[in-house]
C-alpha cells in the first residue's frame, strides 16, 4: 500500500508539475519579471545588466522554478491521495479531480479573498499575521466543505457554512497602497496565479486518480 501510494503520488506529481511549470513559463513568470523592473525603478540599468548577464542565468532560474513546481505538485498529489484513502472514497480520475477542486477552493480561492497573490514590490502587512490567517482560513474552509459535502445532519451543514464564512470577518488589515507595480499588472498576476493553482490541484488529482487505478489494475492482474 505504501509503495503504491508513493509511486502514484510521484508519477502524477511529476507529470502535473511539468505541465504546470510550462504554463507558468508563459503566464505568471513574464509578469514577475516585469514587476521586478518596476521594483528596482532602474529600468535602463536593469536592461543593460540583463544583456551583460550570463546566458545560463535565465535557464537556471527557470529550472529552479520548474523543480519547485514539480515538488509542490507531488505534494498535492500525495495530500489528495491520503485524504481519499482516509475517507474511504473510491479513487479514480474524476473523484480525485473533484477533491483537487475542493482543495483549491480552500487553499487558493478562499484565501485569496483576504490575501491575493502578490507581485514583487507589492505592499505587505505583518508576515506572521498573514501566515496565521492564511492557515486558519484554509483549514476552516476545508473543514466547512467537508461538512457540507460529506455530512447529512443539518447542524453539521450549518456549521460547515459558518466555518467557510467565519475567516473573512477577520481578514488581515489591508496594506497601504505603496506597490511599485501597476495595478493592471497586479490584477493580471492575481488572476493568472489563481488559474495556474487551480490547474495544479485539479490536474494533480486527476492524474493521481488515473495512476492509482492503473497500478491497482496491474497488481490485480499480476496476483
Short mmCIF file of C-alpha atoms in Angstrom, two decimals:
data_model
loop_
_atom_site.label_atom_id
_atom_site.label_comp_id
_atom_site.label_asym_id
_atom_site.label_seq_id
_atom_site.Cartn_x
_atom_site.Cartn_y
_atom_site.Cartn_z
CA UNK A 1 0.00 0.00 0.00
CA UNK A 2 2.76 2.46 0.94
CA UNK A 3 4.75 1.68 -2.21
CA UNK A 4 1.65 2.09 -4.37
CA UNK A 5 0.79 5.40 -2.70
CA UNK A 6 4.29 6.82 -3.16
CA UNK A 7 4.53 5.60 -6.74
CA UNK A 8 1.16 7.11 -7.70
CA UNK A 9 1.96 10.40 -6.00
CA UNK A 10 5.40 10.71 -7.56
CA UNK A 11 4.32 9.83 -11.10
CA UNK A 12 1.23 12.02 -11.06
CA UNK A 13 3.09 14.87 -9.36
CA UNK A 14 5.97 14.87 -11.83
CA UNK A 15 3.68 14.87 -14.87
CA UNK A 16 1.36 17.52 -13.44
CA UNK A 17 4.30 19.61 -12.23
CA UNK A 18 5.96 19.67 -15.64
CA UNK A 19 2.69 20.71 -17.30
CA UNK A 20 2.08 23.47 -14.76
CA UNK A 21 5.70 24.65 -14.99
CA UNK A 22 5.29 25.05 -18.74
CA UNK A 23 2.10 27.05 -18.15
CA UNK A 24 3.82 29.26 -15.58
CA UNK A 25 6.60 30.00 -18.04
CA UNK A 26 4.16 31.73 -20.39
CA UNK A 27 1.73 33.23 -17.84
CA UNK A 28 2.99 34.25 -14.40
CA UNK A 29 6.78 34.32 -14.97
CA UNK A 30 6.70 37.20 -17.51
CA UNK A 31 4.55 39.20 -15.09
CA UNK A 32 7.01 38.62 -12.24
CA UNK A 33 9.91 39.72 -14.42
CA UNK A 34 8.03 42.87 -15.43
CA UNK A 35 7.24 43.65 -11.78
CA UNK A 36 10.90 43.28 -10.83
CA UNK A 37 11.73 46.04 -13.31
CA UNK A 38 9.26 48.37 -11.59
CA UNK A 39 10.54 47.30 -8.16
CA UNK A 40 14.09 48.40 -8.89
CA UNK A 41 12.92 51.61 -10.59
CA UNK A 42 16.05 51.39 -12.72
CA UNK A 43 14.72 50.10 -16.00
CA UNK A 44 17.59 51.22 -18.18
CA UNK A 45 20.18 49.80 -15.78
CA UNK A 46 18.32 46.51 -15.50
CA UNK A 47 18.12 46.10 -19.26
CA UNK A 48 21.86 46.64 -19.56
CA UNK A 49 22.53 44.21 -16.72
CA UNK A 50 20.27 41.64 -18.35
CA UNK A 51 22.25 41.79 -21.58
CA UNK A 52 25.51 41.54 -19.65
CA UNK A 53 24.37 38.58 -17.51
CA UNK A 54 25.43 35.06 -18.47
CA UNK A 55 23.07 33.33 -20.86
CA UNK A 56 22.57 30.43 -18.47
CA UNK A 57 21.19 32.66 -15.69
CA UNK A 58 17.71 32.64 -17.18
CA UNK A 59 17.85 28.89 -17.69
CA UNK A 60 18.98 28.39 -14.09
CA UNK A 61 16.07 30.41 -12.79
CA UNK A 62 13.59 28.59 -15.00
CA UNK A 63 14.97 25.21 -13.93
CA UNK A 64 14.78 26.12 -10.24
CA UNK A 65 11.19 27.33 -10.58
CA UNK A 66 10.19 24.23 -12.53
CA UNK A 67 11.79 21.95 -9.94
CA UNK A 68 9.91 23.70 -7.15
CA UNK A 69 6.66 23.41 -9.10
CA UNK A 70 7.17 19.67 -9.60
CA UNK A 71 7.87 19.23 -5.88
CA UNK A 72 4.69 21.13 -4.99
CA UNK A 73 2.64 19.05 -7.43
CA UNK A 74 3.98 15.83 -5.90
CA UNK A 75 2.90 17.17 -2.52
CA UNK A 76 -0.57 17.99 -3.87
CA UNK A 77 -0.95 14.50 -5.33
CA UNK A 78 0.10 12.80 -2.10
CA UNK A 79 -2.18 15.01 0.00
CA UNK A 80 -5.18 14.25 -2.20
CA UNK A 81 -4.41 10.55 -2.24
CA UNK A 82 -4.01 10.45 1.54
CA UNK A 83 -7.31 12.29 2.00
CA UNK A 84 -9.20 9.86 -0.20
CA UNK A 85 -7.64 6.83 1.47
CA UNK A 86 -8.50 8.09 4.96
CA UNK A 87 -12.06 8.99 3.96
CA UNK A 88 -12.60 5.67 2.20
CA UNK A 89 -13.56 7.29 -1.12
CA UNK A 90 -13.14 5.25 -4.31
CA UNK A 91 -10.04 6.54 -6.07
CA UNK A 92 -10.40 7.45 -9.72
CA UNK A 93 -9.61 10.39 -12.01
CA UNK A 94 -12.98 12.14 -11.69
CA UNK A 95 -13.29 11.73 -7.91
CA UNK A 96 -9.68 12.81 -7.35
CA UNK A 97 -10.13 15.85 -9.62
CA UNK A 98 -13.14 16.88 -7.51
CA UNK A 99 -11.00 16.56 -4.41
CA UNK A 100 -8.44 18.75 -6.13
CA UNK A 101 -11.07 21.36 -6.92
CA UNK A 102 -12.16 21.43 -3.27
CA UNK A 103 -8.54 21.72 -2.16
CA UNK A 104 -8.09 24.71 -4.46
CA UNK A 105 -11.27 26.28 -3.11
CA UNK A 106 -9.85 26.03 0.42
CA UNK A 107 -6.20 26.93 -0.17
CA UNK A 108 -6.47 29.25 -3.17
CA UNK A 109 -9.90 30.70 -3.81
CA UNK A 110 -10.99 31.31 -0.21
CA UNK A 111 -7.64 32.61 0.99
CA UNK A 112 -7.30 34.95 -1.99
CA UNK A 113 -10.33 36.89 -0.74
CA UNK A 114 -8.15 38.13 2.11
CA UNK A 115 -4.66 37.68 0.69
CA UNK A 116 -4.48 37.89 -3.08
CA UNK A 117 -1.34 36.60 -4.87
CA UNK A 118 1.20 39.41 -4.96
CA UNK A 119 3.96 40.53 -7.28
CA UNK A 120 7.44 41.61 -6.16
CA UNK A 121 7.28 45.16 -4.85
CA UNK A 122 3.71 44.83 -3.57
CA UNK A 123 2.81 46.49 -0.29
CA UNK A 124 2.60 43.99 2.54
CA UNK A 125 1.31 43.78 6.09
CA UNK A 126 2.76 41.85 9.03
CA UNK A 127 4.08 38.48 7.79
CA UNK A 128 3.17 36.45 10.90
CA UNK A 129 -0.37 37.79 10.89
CA UNK A 130 -0.82 36.93 7.22
CA UNK A 131 0.53 33.41 7.70
CA UNK A 132 -1.72 32.73 10.70
CA UNK A 133 -4.80 33.99 8.87
CA UNK A 134 -3.97 32.00 5.72
CA UNK A 135 -3.61 28.72 7.62
CA UNK A 136 -6.75 29.36 9.66
CA UNK A 137 -8.78 30.27 6.56
CA UNK A 138 -7.58 27.23 4.60
CA UNK A 139 -8.27 24.78 7.44
CA UNK A 140 -11.62 26.35 8.28
CA UNK A 141 -12.76 26.35 4.65
CA UNK A 142 -11.60 22.77 4.13
CA UNK A 143 -13.47 21.60 7.23
CA UNK A 144 -16.53 23.54 6.15
CA UNK A 145 -16.53 22.00 2.69
CA UNK A 146 -16.16 18.53 4.18
CA UNK A 147 -19.14 19.13 6.47
CA UNK A 148 -21.30 20.45 3.62
CA UNK A 149 -20.41 17.75 1.11
CA UNK A 150 -19.94 14.66 3.27
CA UNK A 151 -22.22 15.01 6.31
CA UNK A 152 -26.01 14.71 6.19
CA UNK A 153 -27.02 16.22 9.54
CA UNK A 154 -28.40 19.73 9.14
CA UNK A 155 -26.47 21.00 12.15
CA UNK A 156 -23.23 19.82 10.53
CA UNK A 157 -24.07 21.61 7.30
CA UNK A 158 -24.89 24.82 9.16
CA UNK A 159 -21.59 24.52 11.00
CA UNK A 160 -19.85 23.95 7.65
CA UNK A 161 -21.31 27.14 6.21
CA UNK A 162 -20.23 29.06 9.30
CA UNK A 163 -16.69 27.69 9.03
CA UNK A 164 -16.45 28.80 5.40
CA UNK A 165 -17.67 32.33 6.09
CA UNK A 166 -16.10 33.00 9.50
CA UNK A 167 -12.45 33.66 8.47
CA UNK A 168 -13.49 36.53 6.22
CA UNK A 169 -14.67 38.55 9.21
CA UNK A 170 -11.06 38.61 10.41
CA UNK A 171 -9.09 39.30 7.23
CA UNK A 172 -5.66 40.95 7.63
CA UNK A 173 -5.52 44.73 7.62
CA UNK A 174 -5.07 45.94 4.04
CA UNK A 175 -1.61 47.25 3.24
CA UNK A 176 -1.02 50.89 2.35
CA UNK A 177 -1.08 51.47 -1.43
CA UNK A 178 2.70 51.58 -1.87
CA UNK A 179 3.18 48.92 -4.54
CA UNK A 180 5.65 49.71 -7.28
CA UNK A 181 3.93 47.53 -9.90
CA UNK A 182 0.95 48.99 -11.81
CA UNK A 183 -2.49 47.92 -10.64
CA UNK A 184 -3.26 46.34 -14.03
CA UNK A 185 -0.16 44.14 -13.77
CA UNK A 186 -1.01 43.12 -10.21
CA UNK A 187 -4.58 42.23 -11.17
CA UNK A 188 -3.42 40.15 -14.13
CA UNK A 189 -0.92 38.33 -11.92
CA UNK A 190 -3.52 37.56 -9.24
CA UNK A 191 -5.93 36.13 -11.82
CA UNK A 192 -3.20 34.14 -13.60
CA UNK A 193 -1.81 32.76 -10.35
CA UNK A 194 -5.23 31.52 -9.23
CA UNK A 195 -5.86 29.90 -12.61
CA UNK A 196 -2.49 28.14 -12.51
CA UNK A 197 -3.05 26.99 -8.93
CA UNK A 198 -6.48 25.63 -9.82
CA UNK A 199 -5.00 23.69 -12.73
CA UNK A 200 -2.23 22.38 -10.49
CA UNK A 201 -4.65 20.95 -7.91
CA UNK A 202 -7.16 19.54 -10.40
CA UNK A 203 -4.54 18.09 -12.74
CA UNK A 204 -2.62 16.51 -9.85
CA UNK A 205 -5.86 14.99 -8.62
CA UNK A 206 -6.97 13.64 -11.99
CA UNK A 207 -3.55 12.16 -12.70
CA UNK A 208 -3.09 10.58 -9.27
CA UNK A 209 -6.52 9.00 -9.60
CA UNK A 210 -5.64 7.66 -13.04
CA UNK A 211 -2.22 6.35 -11.98
CA UNK A 212 -3.68 4.75 -8.85
CA UNK A 213 -6.29 2.95 -10.93
CA UNK A 214 -3.69 1.72 -13.43
CA UNK A 215 -1.31 0.50 -10.70
CA UNK A 216 -4.14 -1.23 -8.84
CA UNK A 217 -5.29 -2.93 -12.05
CA UNK A 218 -1.77 -4.18 -12.79
CA UNK A 219 -1.38 -5.52 -9.27
CA UNK A 220 -4.73 -7.31 -9.50
CA UNK A 221 -3.81 -8.89 -12.84
CA UNK A 222 -0.40 -9.93 -11.51
CA UNK A 223 -1.96 -11.55 -8.44
#
